[in-house]
Coordinates of C-alpha atoms in Angstrom, one line a residue:
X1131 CA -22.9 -6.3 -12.6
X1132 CA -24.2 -2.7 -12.4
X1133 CA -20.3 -0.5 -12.1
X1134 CA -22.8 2.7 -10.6
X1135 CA -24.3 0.7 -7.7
X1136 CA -21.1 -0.6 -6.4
X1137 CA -19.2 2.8 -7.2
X1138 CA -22.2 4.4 -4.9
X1139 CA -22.0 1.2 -2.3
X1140 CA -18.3 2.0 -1.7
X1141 CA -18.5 6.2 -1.6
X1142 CA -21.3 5.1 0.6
X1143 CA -19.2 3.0 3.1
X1144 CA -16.7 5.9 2.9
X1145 CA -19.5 8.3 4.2
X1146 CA -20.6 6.3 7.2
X1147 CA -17.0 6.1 8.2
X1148 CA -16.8 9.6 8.6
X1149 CA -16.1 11.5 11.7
X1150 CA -15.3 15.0 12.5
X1151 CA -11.4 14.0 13.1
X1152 CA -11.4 12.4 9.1
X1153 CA -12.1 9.0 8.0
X1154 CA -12.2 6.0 10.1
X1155 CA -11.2 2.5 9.7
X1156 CA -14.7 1.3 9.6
X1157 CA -18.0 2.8 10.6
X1158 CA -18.7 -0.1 12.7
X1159 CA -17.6 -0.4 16.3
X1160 CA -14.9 -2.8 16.3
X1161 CA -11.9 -2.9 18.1
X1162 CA -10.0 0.3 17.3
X1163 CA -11.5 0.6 14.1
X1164 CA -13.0 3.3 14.6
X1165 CA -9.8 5.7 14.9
X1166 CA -8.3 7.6 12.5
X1167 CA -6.1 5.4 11.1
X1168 CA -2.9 7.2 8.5
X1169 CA -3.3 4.3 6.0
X1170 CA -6.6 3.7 5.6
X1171 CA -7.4 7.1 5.6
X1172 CA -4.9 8.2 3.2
X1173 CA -5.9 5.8 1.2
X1174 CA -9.6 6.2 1.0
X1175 CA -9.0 9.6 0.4
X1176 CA -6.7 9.2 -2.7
X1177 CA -9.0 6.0 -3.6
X1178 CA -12.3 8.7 -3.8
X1179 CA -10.6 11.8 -5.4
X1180 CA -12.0 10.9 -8.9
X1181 CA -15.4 10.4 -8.4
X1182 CA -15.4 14.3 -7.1
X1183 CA -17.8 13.6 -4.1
X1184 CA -17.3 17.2 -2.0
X1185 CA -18.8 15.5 1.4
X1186 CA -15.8 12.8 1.4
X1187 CA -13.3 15.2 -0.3
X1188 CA -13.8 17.5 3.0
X1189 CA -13.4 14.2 5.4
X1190 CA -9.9 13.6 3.1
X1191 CA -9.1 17.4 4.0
X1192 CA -9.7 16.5 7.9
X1193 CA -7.8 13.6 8.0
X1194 CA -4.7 14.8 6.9
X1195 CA -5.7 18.1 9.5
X1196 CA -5.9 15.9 12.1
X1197 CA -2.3 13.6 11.4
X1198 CA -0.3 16.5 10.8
X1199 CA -1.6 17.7 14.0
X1200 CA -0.5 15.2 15.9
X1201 CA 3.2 14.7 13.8
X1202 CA 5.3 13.6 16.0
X1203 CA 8.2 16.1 16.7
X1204 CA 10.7 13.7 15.4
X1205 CA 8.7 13.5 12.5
X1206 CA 7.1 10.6 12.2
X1207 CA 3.1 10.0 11.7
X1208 CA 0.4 8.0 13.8
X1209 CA -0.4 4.8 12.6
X1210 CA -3.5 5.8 14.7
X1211 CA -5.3 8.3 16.3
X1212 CA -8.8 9.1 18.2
X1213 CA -8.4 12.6 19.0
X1214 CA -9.7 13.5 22.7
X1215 CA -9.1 17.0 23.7
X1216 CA -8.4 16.2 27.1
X1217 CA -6.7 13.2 26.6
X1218 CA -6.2 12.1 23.0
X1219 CA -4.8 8.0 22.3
X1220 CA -2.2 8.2 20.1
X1221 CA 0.0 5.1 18.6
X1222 CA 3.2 5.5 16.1
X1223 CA 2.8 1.6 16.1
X1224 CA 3.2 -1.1 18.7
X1225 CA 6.2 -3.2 19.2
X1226 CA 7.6 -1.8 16.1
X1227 CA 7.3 1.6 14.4
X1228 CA 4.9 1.8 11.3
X1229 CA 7.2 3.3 8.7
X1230 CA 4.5 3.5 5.9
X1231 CA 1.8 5.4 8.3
X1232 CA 4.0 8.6 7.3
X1233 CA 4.8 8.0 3.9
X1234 CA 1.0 7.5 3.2
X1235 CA 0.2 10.8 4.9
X1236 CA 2.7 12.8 2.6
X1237 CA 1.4 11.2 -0.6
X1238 CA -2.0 11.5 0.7
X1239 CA -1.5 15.3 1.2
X1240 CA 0.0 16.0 -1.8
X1241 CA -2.5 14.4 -3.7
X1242 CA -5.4 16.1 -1.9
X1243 CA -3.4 19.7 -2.4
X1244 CA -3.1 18.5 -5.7
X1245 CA -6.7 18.1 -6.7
X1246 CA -7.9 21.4 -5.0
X1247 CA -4.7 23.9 -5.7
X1248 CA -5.9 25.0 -1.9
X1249 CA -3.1 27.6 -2.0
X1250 CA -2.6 28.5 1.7
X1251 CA -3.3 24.5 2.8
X1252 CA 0.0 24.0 0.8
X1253 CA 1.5 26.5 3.0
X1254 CA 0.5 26.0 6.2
X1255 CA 1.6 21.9 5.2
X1256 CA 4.9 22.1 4.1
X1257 CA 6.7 22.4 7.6
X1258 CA 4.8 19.0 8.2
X1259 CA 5.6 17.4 5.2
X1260 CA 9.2 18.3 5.3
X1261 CA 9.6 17.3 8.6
X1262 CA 8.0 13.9 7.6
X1263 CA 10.7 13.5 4.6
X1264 CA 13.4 14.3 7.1
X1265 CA 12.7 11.3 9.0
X1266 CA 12.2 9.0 6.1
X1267 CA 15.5 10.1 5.3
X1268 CA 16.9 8.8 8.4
X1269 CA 15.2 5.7 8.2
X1270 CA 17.7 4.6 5.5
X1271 CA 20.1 4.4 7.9
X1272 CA 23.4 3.6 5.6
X1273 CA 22.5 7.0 3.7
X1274 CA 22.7 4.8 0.3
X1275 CA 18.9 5.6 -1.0
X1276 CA 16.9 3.1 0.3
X1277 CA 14.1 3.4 2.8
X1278 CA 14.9 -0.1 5.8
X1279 CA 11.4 -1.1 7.1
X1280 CA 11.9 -3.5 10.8
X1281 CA 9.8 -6.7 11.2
X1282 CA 6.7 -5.4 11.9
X1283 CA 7.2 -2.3 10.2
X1284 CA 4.4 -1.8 8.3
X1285 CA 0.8 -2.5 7.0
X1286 CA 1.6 -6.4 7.2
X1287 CA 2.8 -6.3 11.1
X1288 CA 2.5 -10.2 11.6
X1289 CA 3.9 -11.4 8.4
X1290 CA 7.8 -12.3 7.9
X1291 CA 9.1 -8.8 5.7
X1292 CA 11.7 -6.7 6.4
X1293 CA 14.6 -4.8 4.9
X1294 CA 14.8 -2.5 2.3
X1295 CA 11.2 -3.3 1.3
X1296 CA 9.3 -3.2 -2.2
X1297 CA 6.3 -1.7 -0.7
X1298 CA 8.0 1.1 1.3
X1299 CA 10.5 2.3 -0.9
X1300 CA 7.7 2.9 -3.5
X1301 CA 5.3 4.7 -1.4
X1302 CA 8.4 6.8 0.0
X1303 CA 9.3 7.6 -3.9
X1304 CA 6.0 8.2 -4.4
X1305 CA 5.8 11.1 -1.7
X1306 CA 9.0 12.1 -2.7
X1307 CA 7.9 13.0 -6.7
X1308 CA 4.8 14.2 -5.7
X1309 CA 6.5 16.7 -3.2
X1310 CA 8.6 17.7 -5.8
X1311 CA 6.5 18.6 -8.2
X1312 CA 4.6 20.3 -6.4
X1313 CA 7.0 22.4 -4.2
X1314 CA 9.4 22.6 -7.0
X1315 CA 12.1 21.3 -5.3
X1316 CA 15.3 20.4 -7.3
X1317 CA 16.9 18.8 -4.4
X1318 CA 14.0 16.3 -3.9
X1319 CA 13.6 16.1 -7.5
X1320 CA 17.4 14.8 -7.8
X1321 CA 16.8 12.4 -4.7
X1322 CA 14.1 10.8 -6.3
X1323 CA 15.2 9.9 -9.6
X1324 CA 19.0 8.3 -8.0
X1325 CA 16.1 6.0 -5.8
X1326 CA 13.7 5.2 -8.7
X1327 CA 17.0 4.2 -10.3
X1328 CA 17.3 2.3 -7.3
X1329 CA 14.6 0.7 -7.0
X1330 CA 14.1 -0.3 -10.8
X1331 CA 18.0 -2.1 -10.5
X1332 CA 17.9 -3.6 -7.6
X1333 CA 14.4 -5.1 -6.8
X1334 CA 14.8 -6.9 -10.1
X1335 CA 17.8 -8.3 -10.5
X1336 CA 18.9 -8.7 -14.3
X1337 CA 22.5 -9.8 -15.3
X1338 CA 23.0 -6.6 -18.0
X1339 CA 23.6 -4.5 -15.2
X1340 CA 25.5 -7.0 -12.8
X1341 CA 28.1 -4.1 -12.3
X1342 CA 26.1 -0.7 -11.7
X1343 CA 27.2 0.7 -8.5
X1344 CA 23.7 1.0 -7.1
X1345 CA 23.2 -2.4 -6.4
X1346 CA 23.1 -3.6 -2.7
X1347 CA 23.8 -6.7 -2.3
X1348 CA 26.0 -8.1 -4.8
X1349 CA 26.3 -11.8 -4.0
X1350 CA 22.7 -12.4 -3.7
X1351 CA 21.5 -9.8 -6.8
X1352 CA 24.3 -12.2 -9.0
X1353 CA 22.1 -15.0 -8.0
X1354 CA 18.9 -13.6 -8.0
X1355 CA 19.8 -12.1 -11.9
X1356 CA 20.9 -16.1 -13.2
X1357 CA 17.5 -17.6 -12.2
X1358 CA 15.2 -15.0 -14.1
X1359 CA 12.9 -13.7 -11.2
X1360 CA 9.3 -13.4 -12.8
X1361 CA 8.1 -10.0 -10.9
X1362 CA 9.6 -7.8 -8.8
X1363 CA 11.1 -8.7 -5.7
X1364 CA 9.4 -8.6 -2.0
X1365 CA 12.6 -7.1 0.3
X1366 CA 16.1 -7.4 0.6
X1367 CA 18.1 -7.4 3.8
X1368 CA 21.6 -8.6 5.0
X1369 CA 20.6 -12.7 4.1
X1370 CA 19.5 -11.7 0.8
X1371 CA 16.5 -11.3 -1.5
X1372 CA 12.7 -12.2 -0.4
X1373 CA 11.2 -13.4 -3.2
X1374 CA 7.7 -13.8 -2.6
X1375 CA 5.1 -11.4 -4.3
X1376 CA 3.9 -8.9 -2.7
X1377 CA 0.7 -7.3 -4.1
X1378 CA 0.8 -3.9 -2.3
X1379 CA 4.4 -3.4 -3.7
X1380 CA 3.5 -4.1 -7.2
X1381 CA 0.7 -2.3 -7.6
X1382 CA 2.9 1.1 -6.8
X1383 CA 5.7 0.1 -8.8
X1384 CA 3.4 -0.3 -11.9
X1385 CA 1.2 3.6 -10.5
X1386 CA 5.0 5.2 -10.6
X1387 CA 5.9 3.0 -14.2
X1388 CA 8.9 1.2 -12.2
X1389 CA 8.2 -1.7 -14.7
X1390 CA 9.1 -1.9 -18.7
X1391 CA 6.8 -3.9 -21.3
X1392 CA 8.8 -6.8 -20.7
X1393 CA 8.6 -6.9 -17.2
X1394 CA 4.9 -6.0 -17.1
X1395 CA 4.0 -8.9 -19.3
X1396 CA 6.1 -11.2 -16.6
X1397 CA 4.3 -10.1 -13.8
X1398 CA 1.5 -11.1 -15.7
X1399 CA 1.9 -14.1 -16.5
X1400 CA 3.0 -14.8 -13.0
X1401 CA -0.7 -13.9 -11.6
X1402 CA -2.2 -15.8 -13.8
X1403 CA 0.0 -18.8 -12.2
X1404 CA -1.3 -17.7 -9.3
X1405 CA -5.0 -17.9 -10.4
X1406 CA -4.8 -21.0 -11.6
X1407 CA -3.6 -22.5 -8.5
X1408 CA -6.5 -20.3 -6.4
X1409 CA -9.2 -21.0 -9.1
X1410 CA -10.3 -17.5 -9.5
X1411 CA -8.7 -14.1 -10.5
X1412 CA -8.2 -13.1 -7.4
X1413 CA -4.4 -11.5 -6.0
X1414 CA -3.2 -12.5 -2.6
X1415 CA -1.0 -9.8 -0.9
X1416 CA 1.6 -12.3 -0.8
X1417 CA 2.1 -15.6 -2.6
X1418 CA 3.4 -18.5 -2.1
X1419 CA 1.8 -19.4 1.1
X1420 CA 3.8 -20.1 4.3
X1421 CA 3.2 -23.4 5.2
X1422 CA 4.4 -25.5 8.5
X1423 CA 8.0 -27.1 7.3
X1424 CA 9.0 -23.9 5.3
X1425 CA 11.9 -22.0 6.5
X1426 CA 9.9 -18.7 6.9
X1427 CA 7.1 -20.6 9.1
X1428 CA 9.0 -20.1 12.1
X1429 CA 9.7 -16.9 11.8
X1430 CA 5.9 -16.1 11.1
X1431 CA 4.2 -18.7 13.7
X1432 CA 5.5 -16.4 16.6
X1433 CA 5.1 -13.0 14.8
X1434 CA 1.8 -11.4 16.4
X1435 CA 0.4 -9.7 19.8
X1436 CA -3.2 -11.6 20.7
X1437 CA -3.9 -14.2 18.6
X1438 CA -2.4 -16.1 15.2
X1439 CA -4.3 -15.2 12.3
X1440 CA -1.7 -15.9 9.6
X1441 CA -2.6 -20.0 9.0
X1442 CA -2.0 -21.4 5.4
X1443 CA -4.1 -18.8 2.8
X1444 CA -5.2 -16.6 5.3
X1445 CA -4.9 -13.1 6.7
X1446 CA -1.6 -12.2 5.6
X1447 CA -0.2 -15.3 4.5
X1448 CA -2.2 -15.6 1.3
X1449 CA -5.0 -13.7 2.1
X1450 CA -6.7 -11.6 -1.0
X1451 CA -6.9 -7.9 0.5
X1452 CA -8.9 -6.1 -2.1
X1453 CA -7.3 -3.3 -1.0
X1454 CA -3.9 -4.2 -2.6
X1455 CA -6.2 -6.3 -5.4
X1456 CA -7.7 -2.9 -6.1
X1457 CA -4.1 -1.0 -6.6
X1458 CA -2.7 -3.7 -8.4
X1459 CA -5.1 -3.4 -11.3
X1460 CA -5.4 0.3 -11.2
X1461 CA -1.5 0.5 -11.3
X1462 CA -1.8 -2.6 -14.6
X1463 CA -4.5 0.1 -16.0
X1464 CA -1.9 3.0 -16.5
X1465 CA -1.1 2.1 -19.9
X1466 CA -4.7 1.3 -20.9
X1467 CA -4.8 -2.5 -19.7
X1468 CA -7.8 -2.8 -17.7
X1469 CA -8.6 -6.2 -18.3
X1470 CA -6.8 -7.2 -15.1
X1471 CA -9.1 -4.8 -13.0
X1472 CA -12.5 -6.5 -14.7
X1473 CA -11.4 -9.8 -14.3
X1474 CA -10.8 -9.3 -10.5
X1475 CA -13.8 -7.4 -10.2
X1476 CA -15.9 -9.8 -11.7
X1477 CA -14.0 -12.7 -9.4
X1478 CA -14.5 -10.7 -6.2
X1479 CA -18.3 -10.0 -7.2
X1480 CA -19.2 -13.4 -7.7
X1481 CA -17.9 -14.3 -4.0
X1482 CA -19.8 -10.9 -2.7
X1483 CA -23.6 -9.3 -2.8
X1484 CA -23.1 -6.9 -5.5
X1485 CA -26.1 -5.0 -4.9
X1486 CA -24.6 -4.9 -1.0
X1487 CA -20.8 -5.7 -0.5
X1488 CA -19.4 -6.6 3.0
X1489 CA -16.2 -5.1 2.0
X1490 CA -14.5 -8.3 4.3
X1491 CA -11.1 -7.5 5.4
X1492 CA -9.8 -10.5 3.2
X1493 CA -10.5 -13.6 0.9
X1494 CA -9.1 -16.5 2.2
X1495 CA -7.0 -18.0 -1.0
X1496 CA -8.3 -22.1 -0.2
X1497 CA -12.2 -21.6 0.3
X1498 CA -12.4 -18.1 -1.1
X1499 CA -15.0 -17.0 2.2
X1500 CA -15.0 -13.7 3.1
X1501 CA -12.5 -13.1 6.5
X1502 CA -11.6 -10.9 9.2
X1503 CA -13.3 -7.3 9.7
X1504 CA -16.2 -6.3 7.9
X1505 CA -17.2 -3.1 6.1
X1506 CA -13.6 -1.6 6.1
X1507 CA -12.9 1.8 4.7
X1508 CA -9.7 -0.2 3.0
X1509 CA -11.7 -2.6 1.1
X1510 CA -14.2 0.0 0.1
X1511 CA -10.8 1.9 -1.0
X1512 CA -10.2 -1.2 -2.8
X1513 CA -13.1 -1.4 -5.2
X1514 CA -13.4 2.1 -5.8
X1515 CA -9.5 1.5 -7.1
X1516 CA -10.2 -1.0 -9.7
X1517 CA -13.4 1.0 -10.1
X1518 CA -10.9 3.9 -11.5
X1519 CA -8.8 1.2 -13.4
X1520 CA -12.1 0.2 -15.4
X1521 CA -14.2 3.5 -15.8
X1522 CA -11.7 6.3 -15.7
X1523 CA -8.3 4.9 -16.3
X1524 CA -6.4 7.9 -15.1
X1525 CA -3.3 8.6 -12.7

């Protein structure tokens, strides 16, 4: 398996996907994939920054032109965009708001700033990025530190997650320490280590610290801490704890160092369980599967707009994004454990065409076959990730 043809197969995909509004979903025309989309952009951007590649870096600098442009004045950030300057289709998201669409454009930003110390970029940003923070603020509604995504809130609109999500409130701490840093701002430097505090107590629930005031949900955390959870949890809300695994979420905790030794060895030892049972190294966003006669199948049998995708192993229901494959091993890399990131590499090669990658929207998890979309700016995201995990091993 030759690491320099698939690096220049995915920076290739990258390329194609370009337009003169940023990066698109996909180069191919499919359904709205070819808008400018604040996730996947924002994440193929930060996904390429390493490699250095000018043509994409200037793509990365247009896409986060483009979303701030169209900010919404309460703040918030298209989950999509094709820019028209007559008439110009813009969505904040569809029966619910898409809460992470504006987190990843703040981290996006700030990383791209980051990388190229563009001086008067940072200026002319800041209004936008502030504003953007603002409303993150509000969306905790209870004012008590963490972000509250609805149903449907985010990347995985047709799954069953909501609450004071895993997934969010990392990518929203994530935006927050990066501003920080570099706006050198105290206030936002306080705010975010009181939520990383919150994040690391009450998403893991351990019985040493059963009476810190930070936790939420005291009843359930009590319960949650006797039976020894094995990785962090997926959400909490008003019933309780979600405790399904939730790649995506996982894979920022371990980029922002959320998880100790201990805890880093569990979550381990958890996806090989989950290996075993698929038969490959390969991460499902979310595990277990929701099966017909589990208490959560109802709620996600009715969850979608056109058609059901989400069956047993598939889509997002136990479907193997490499996107979220590709941050979970570069987040298990930051302390110099790439092992993770090879085996899932070589797993996910021996199911593609390494010398030409479809970069699939998902594995399904029973007959490992390529699913969904192909050649998707996100998956492409995804290999160059645990490219970085492997080759370069930095933050």
């Amino acid at each position: 398996m030759d690491l320099e043809i698939l690096e220049s197969q995915a920076l290739q995909l990258l390329r194609e996907a370009t337009a003169d509004f940023g990066i698109m979903a996909s180069p191919e025309a499919q359904d709205n994939y070819r808008c400018l989309w604040s996730r996947d952009a924002m994440v193929a951007g930060i996904a390429a920054l390493p490699f250095e590649e000018p043509d994409i870096l200037e793509v990365f600098r247009k896409s986060v032109l483009t979303l701030a442009e169209y900010q919404h004045p309460h703040g918030m950030i298209p989950s999509n965009v094709l820019p028209d300057e007559g008439d110009p289709d813009i969505s904040y998201g569809g029966l619910a708001g898409r809460v992470d669409a504006t987190s990843w454009f703040v981290v996006g930003a700030l990383h791209f700033l980051r990388h190229t110390g563009d001086g008067k970029l940072k200026r002319e940003l800041q209004p936008n990025l502030m504003l953007a923070l603002e409303i993150l603020d509000r969306w905790e509604f209870n004012g008590r530190g963490l972000l509250y995504t609805p149903l449907s809130g985010n990347w995985a609109d047709e799954y069953p997650v909501q609450g004071h999500t895993l997934y969010d409130n990392c990518l929203r701490l994530w935006a927050l320490e990066l501003y920080s840093e570099l706006y050198d701002d105290e206030d936002r430097a306080v705010q975010s280590r009181i939520i990383r505090e919150r994040i690391a107590i009450n998403f893991w629930p351990d019985s040493s610290v059963i009476d810190h005031p930070a936790i939420y949900h005291k009843r359930c955390f009590e319960e949650i801490a006797e039976s020894e959870l094995q990785h962090f949890a997926c959400a909490i809300d008003p019933r309780g704890y979600n405790r399904h695994f939730d790649a995506a979420g996982h894979g920022l905790a371990l980029n922002l160092g959320l998880a100790d030794s201990v805890q880093k060895e569990k979550i381990l030892q958890y996806t090989r369980k989950i290996f075993d049972e698929i038969g490959t190294n390969l991460l499902p966003a979310f595990w277990p599967v929701i099966k017909p006669g589990d208490s959560a199948w109802s709620e996600l049998k009715d969850n979608y707009s056109y058609e059901f995708k989400n069956e047993a192993h598939h889509f997002h229901n136990g479907g193997i994004w490499p996107v979220w494959m590709g941050l979970f091993g570069w987040g298990m890399s930051q302390n110099g454990n790439t092992k993770p990131a090879e085996d899932m590499l070589t797993s996910w090669m021996e199911i593609e065409n390494p010398e030409s990658p479809g970069f699939c929207e998902y594995i399904a998890s029973d007959s490992l076959k390529p699913e969904g979309k192909e050649r998707l700016s996100y998956s492409a995201s995804g290999l160059l990730f645990l490219l970085q995990a492997i080759k370069h091993n930095n933050h």
